[in-house]
Amino acid sequence: MNIILLGPPGAGKGTQAARLVSERGMVQLSTGDMLRAAVKAGTPVGIEAKAVMDAGGLVSDAIVSALIGERLDQGVEKGAIFDGYPRTHAQAEALELLLAERGQALDYVIELDVDEAALIERIVGRYTCAACGAGYHDRFKEPAVAGVCDVCASTEFKRRPDDNADTVSTRMAEYRAKTAPILPFYDAKGIVRRVDGMADMDHVGAEIAAILST
Ligand SMILES: [Zn+2]
């Protein structure tokens, strides 16, 4: 079972990927991690990539394809979760070929769907205790006594500067721009499945499990 998991920042993609790794033994394949590992291990592709990077060049699609092929050949028995790749139509076609050459296929592209306005509310409202780090939310999780941390009784709280509506909107736009080139490709193949990313983590996890068991 090989999948691509997509979702904008704040949709819980990292959490769900971590679950698939720990519960199903799937392997998360991020091109950045694979590249570092190949360079460190001195594999043929790693040596080639290192030469390009040392010369100040960008690692080409051909090198990335070779890198993924090399990693697939090392075995991913329980399936792969492709992370941050493919980003373009050409890369999507290259991945299809890489998998087909190994008698495999991409089974599903699972997108964690979010309602942008609700996501903004979720992110903008969150804050933490400055002393112990306990998490709170203006609407969904206020301390039992207003202004006092439930855990450590501190009265100091903080918010991350990135947690504002503008930043979230920008991140959403970046996410859409990133996925726009590949979603139609996979939609046309009928393998895109959308899961409500606004539901709680367990519910999202159960929906993904249901998709993977079909
Ligand atoms: Zn606290």
Short mmCIF file of N, CA, C and O in Angstrom, two decimals, residues 13-65:
data_model
loop_
_atom_site.label_atom_id
_atom_site.label_comp_id
_atom_site.label_asym_id
_atom_site.label_seq_id
_atom_site.Cartn_x
_atom_site.Cartn_y
_atom_site.Cartn_z
N LYS A 13 -1.56 16.59 9.42
CA LYS A 13 -0.94 15.62 8.53
C LYS A 13 0.22 14.87 9.22
O LYS A 13 0.34 13.66 9.09
N GLY A 14 1.03 15.61 9.94
CA GLY A 14 2.17 15.00 10.63
C GLY A 14 1.72 13.94 11.62
O GLY A 14 2.31 12.86 11.71
N THR A 15 0.67 14.26 12.38
CA THR A 15 0.14 13.32 13.36
C THR A 15 -0.35 12.04 12.69
O THR A 15 -0.07 10.94 13.14
N GLN A 16 -1.08 12.21 11.59
CA GLN A 16 -1.64 11.04 10.91
C GLN A 16 -0.53 10.20 10.27
O GLN A 16 -0.58 8.97 10.29
N ALA A 17 0.48 10.87 9.72
CA ALA A 17 1.59 10.13 9.12
C ALA A 17 2.32 9.33 10.19
O ALA A 17 2.64 8.15 9.99
N ALA A 18 2.52 9.95 11.35
CA ALA A 18 3.21 9.27 12.44
C ALA A 18 2.44 8.03 12.89
O ALA A 18 3.01 6.99 13.21
N ARG A 19 1.11 8.13 12.87
CA ARG A 19 0.28 6.99 13.24
C ARG A 19 0.43 5.84 12.26
O ARG A 19 0.50 4.67 12.64
N LEU A 20 0.44 6.18 10.98
CA LEU A 20 0.56 5.14 9.95
C LEU A 20 1.91 4.44 10.07
O LEU A 20 2.03 3.25 9.84
N VAL A 21 2.93 5.21 10.46
CA VAL A 21 4.25 4.63 10.64
C VAL A 21 4.24 3.69 11.85
O VAL A 21 4.69 2.55 11.77
N SER A 22 3.70 4.16 12.98
CA SER A 22 3.78 3.34 14.19
C SER A 22 2.76 2.19 14.19
O SER A 22 3.05 1.11 14.67
N GLU A 23 1.57 2.42 13.62
CA GLU A 23 0.54 1.37 13.68
C GLU A 23 0.61 0.37 12.54
O GLU A 23 0.21 -0.77 12.68
N ARG A 24 1.09 0.82 11.37
CA ARG A 24 1.09 -0.08 10.22
C ARG A 24 2.48 -0.42 9.71
O ARG A 24 2.60 -1.20 8.77
N GLY A 25 3.49 0.23 10.31
CA GLY A 25 4.84 -0.05 9.84
C GLY A 25 5.14 0.54 8.48
O GLY A 25 6.07 0.10 7.80
N MET A 26 4.33 1.52 8.07
CA MET A 26 4.62 2.17 6.78
C MET A 26 5.87 3.04 6.94
O MET A 26 6.27 3.37 8.06
N VAL A 27 6.47 3.40 5.83
CA VAL A 27 7.68 4.22 5.87
C VAL A 27 7.37 5.57 5.25
O VAL A 27 6.80 5.64 4.16
N GLN A 28 7.73 6.63 5.97
CA GLN A 28 7.49 7.97 5.43
C GLN A 28 8.70 8.36 4.59
O GLN A 28 9.83 8.38 5.08
N LEU A 29 8.49 8.61 3.32
CA LEU A 29 9.59 8.93 2.42
C LEU A 29 9.56 10.41 2.05
O LEU A 29 8.78 10.84 1.21
N SER A 30 10.39 11.18 2.72
CA SER A 30 10.53 12.59 2.39
C SER A 30 11.81 12.72 1.58
O SER A 30 12.84 12.11 1.92
N THR A 31 11.76 13.46 0.48
CA THR A 31 12.93 13.54 -0.40
C THR A 31 14.13 14.14 0.33
O THR A 31 15.25 13.72 0.13
N GLY A 32 13.88 15.13 1.19
CA GLY A 32 14.98 15.75 1.95
C GLY A 32 15.69 14.72 2.82
O GLY A 32 16.93 14.63 2.81
N ASP A 33 14.91 13.90 3.54
CA ASP A 33 15.50 12.87 4.41
C ASP A 33 16.23 11.82 3.59
O ASP A 33 17.32 11.38 3.97
N MET A 34 15.62 11.41 2.48
CA MET A 34 16.24 10.38 1.64
C MET A 34 17.57 10.87 1.08
O MET A 34 18.53 10.13 1.00
N LEU A 35 17.56 12.15 0.69
CA LEU A 35 18.77 12.75 0.12
C LEU A 35 19.89 12.75 1.16
O LEU A 35 21.01 12.33 0.88
N ARG A 36 19.57 13.23 2.36
CA ARG A 36 20.59 13.26 3.42
C ARG A 36 21.12 11.87 3.73
O ARG A 36 22.33 11.66 3.89
N ALA A 37 20.19 10.89 3.79
CA ALA A 37 20.59 9.52 4.10
C ALA A 37 21.49 8.94 3.01
O ALA A 37 22.48 8.27 3.30
N ALA A 38 21.13 9.22 1.73
CA ALA A 38 21.91 8.66 0.62
C ALA A 38 23.31 9.27 0.57
O ALA A 38 24.30 8.58 0.30
N VAL A 39 23.38 10.58 0.85
CA VAL A 39 24.68 11.25 0.85
C VAL A 39 25.54 10.67 1.97
O VAL A 39 26.71 10.32 1.78
N LYS A 40 24.92 10.51 3.14
CA LYS A 40 25.65 10.01 4.30
C LYS A 40 26.14 8.57 4.07
O LYS A 40 27.26 8.22 4.42
N ALA A 41 25.27 7.76 3.46
CA ALA A 41 25.62 6.35 3.22
C ALA A 41 26.55 6.18 2.02
O ALA A 41 27.08 5.10 1.80
N GLY A 42 26.71 7.27 1.24
CA GLY A 42 27.60 7.17 0.08
C GLY A 42 27.10 6.24 -1.01
O GLY A 42 27.88 5.58 -1.68
N THR A 43 25.78 6.18 -1.20
CA THR A 43 25.22 5.34 -2.27
C THR A 43 25.56 6.00 -3.61
O THR A 43 25.92 7.19 -3.64
N PRO A 44 25.44 5.26 -4.73
CA PRO A 44 25.75 5.87 -6.03
C PRO A 44 24.98 7.17 -6.26
O PRO A 44 25.57 8.17 -6.70
N VAL A 45 23.70 7.19 -5.95
CA VAL A 45 22.92 8.41 -6.15
C VAL A 45 23.35 9.49 -5.14
O VAL A 45 23.41 10.67 -5.48
N GLY A 46 23.67 9.07 -3.94
CA GLY A 46 24.12 10.01 -2.92
C GLY A 46 25.39 10.73 -3.35
O GLY A 46 25.54 11.94 -3.17
N ILE A 47 26.31 9.97 -3.93
CA ILE A 47 27.58 10.56 -4.40
C ILE A 47 27.32 11.56 -5.53
O ILE A 47 27.87 12.67 -5.53
N GLU A 48 26.42 11.19 -6.44
CA GLU A 48 26.08 12.07 -7.57
C GLU A 48 25.41 13.36 -7.05
O GLU A 48 25.77 14.47 -7.45
N ALA A 49 24.47 13.20 -6.12
CA ALA A 49 23.76 14.36 -5.57
C ALA A 49 24.71 15.28 -4.83
O ALA A 49 24.62 16.51 -4.93
N LYS A 50 25.63 14.69 -4.08
CA LYS A 50 26.57 15.48 -3.29
C LYS A 50 27.45 16.34 -4.22
O LYS A 50 27.70 17.51 -3.94
N ALA A 51 27.89 15.74 -5.34
CA ALA A 51 28.72 16.48 -6.29
C ALA A 51 27.96 17.70 -6.83
O ALA A 51 28.52 18.79 -6.95
N VAL A 52 26.67 17.50 -7.14
CA VAL A 52 25.84 18.60 -7.66
C VAL A 52 25.69 19.69 -6.59
O VAL A 52 25.87 20.87 -6.86
N MET A 53 25.38 19.27 -5.37
CA MET A 53 25.15 20.25 -4.30
C MET A 53 26.45 20.97 -3.93
O MET A 53 26.43 22.17 -3.67
N ASP A 54 27.57 20.24 -3.91
CA ASP A 54 28.86 20.86 -3.60
C ASP A 54 29.23 21.92 -4.63
O ASP A 54 29.90 22.91 -4.32
N ALA A 55 28.75 21.72 -5.87
CA ALA A 55 29.04 22.69 -6.93
C ALA A 55 28.01 23.83 -6.92
O ALA A 55 28.00 24.68 -7.80
N GLY A 56 27.12 23.79 -5.91
CA GLY A 56 26.12 24.85 -5.77
C GLY A 56 24.90 24.66 -6.64
O GLY A 56 24.07 25.57 -6.78
N GLY A 57 24.76 23.48 -7.23
CA GLY A 57 23.61 23.22 -8.11
C GLY A 57 22.41 22.66 -7.37
O GLY A 57 22.49 22.31 -6.19
N LEU A 58 21.30 22.62 -8.09
CA LEU A 58 20.07 22.05 -7.54
C LEU A 58 19.97 20.59 -7.98
O LEU A 58 20.29 20.26 -9.13
N VAL A 59 19.49 19.76 -7.06
CA VAL A 59 19.32 18.35 -7.38
C VAL A 59 18.18 18.21 -8.39
O VAL A 59 17.07 18.67 -8.15
N SER A 60 18.48 17.61 -9.53
CA SER A 60 17.49 17.52 -10.61
C SER A 60 16.42 16.47 -10.33
O SER A 60 16.58 15.61 -9.46
N ASP A 61 15.35 16.54 -11.12
CA ASP A 61 14.30 15.54 -11.03
C ASP A 61 14.85 14.14 -11.27
O ASP A 61 14.41 13.18 -10.66
N ALA A 62 15.80 14.05 -12.21
CA ALA A 62 16.37 12.74 -12.54
C ALA A 62 17.07 12.14 -11.32
O ALA A 62 16.94 10.95 -11.04
N ILE A 63 17.78 13.00 -10.58
CA ILE A 63 18.48 12.51 -9.38
C ILE A 63 17.45 12.12 -8.31
O ILE A 63 17.60 11.09 -7.66
N VAL A 64 16.42 12.93 -8.17
CA VAL A 64 15.39 12.61 -7.17
C VAL A 64 14.72 11.28 -7.51
O VAL A 64 14.49 10.44 -6.64
N SER A 65 14.43 11.07 -8.79
CA SER A 65 13.83 9.80 -9.22
C SER A 65 14.75 8.63 -8.88
O SER A 65 14.31 7.61 -8.36
#
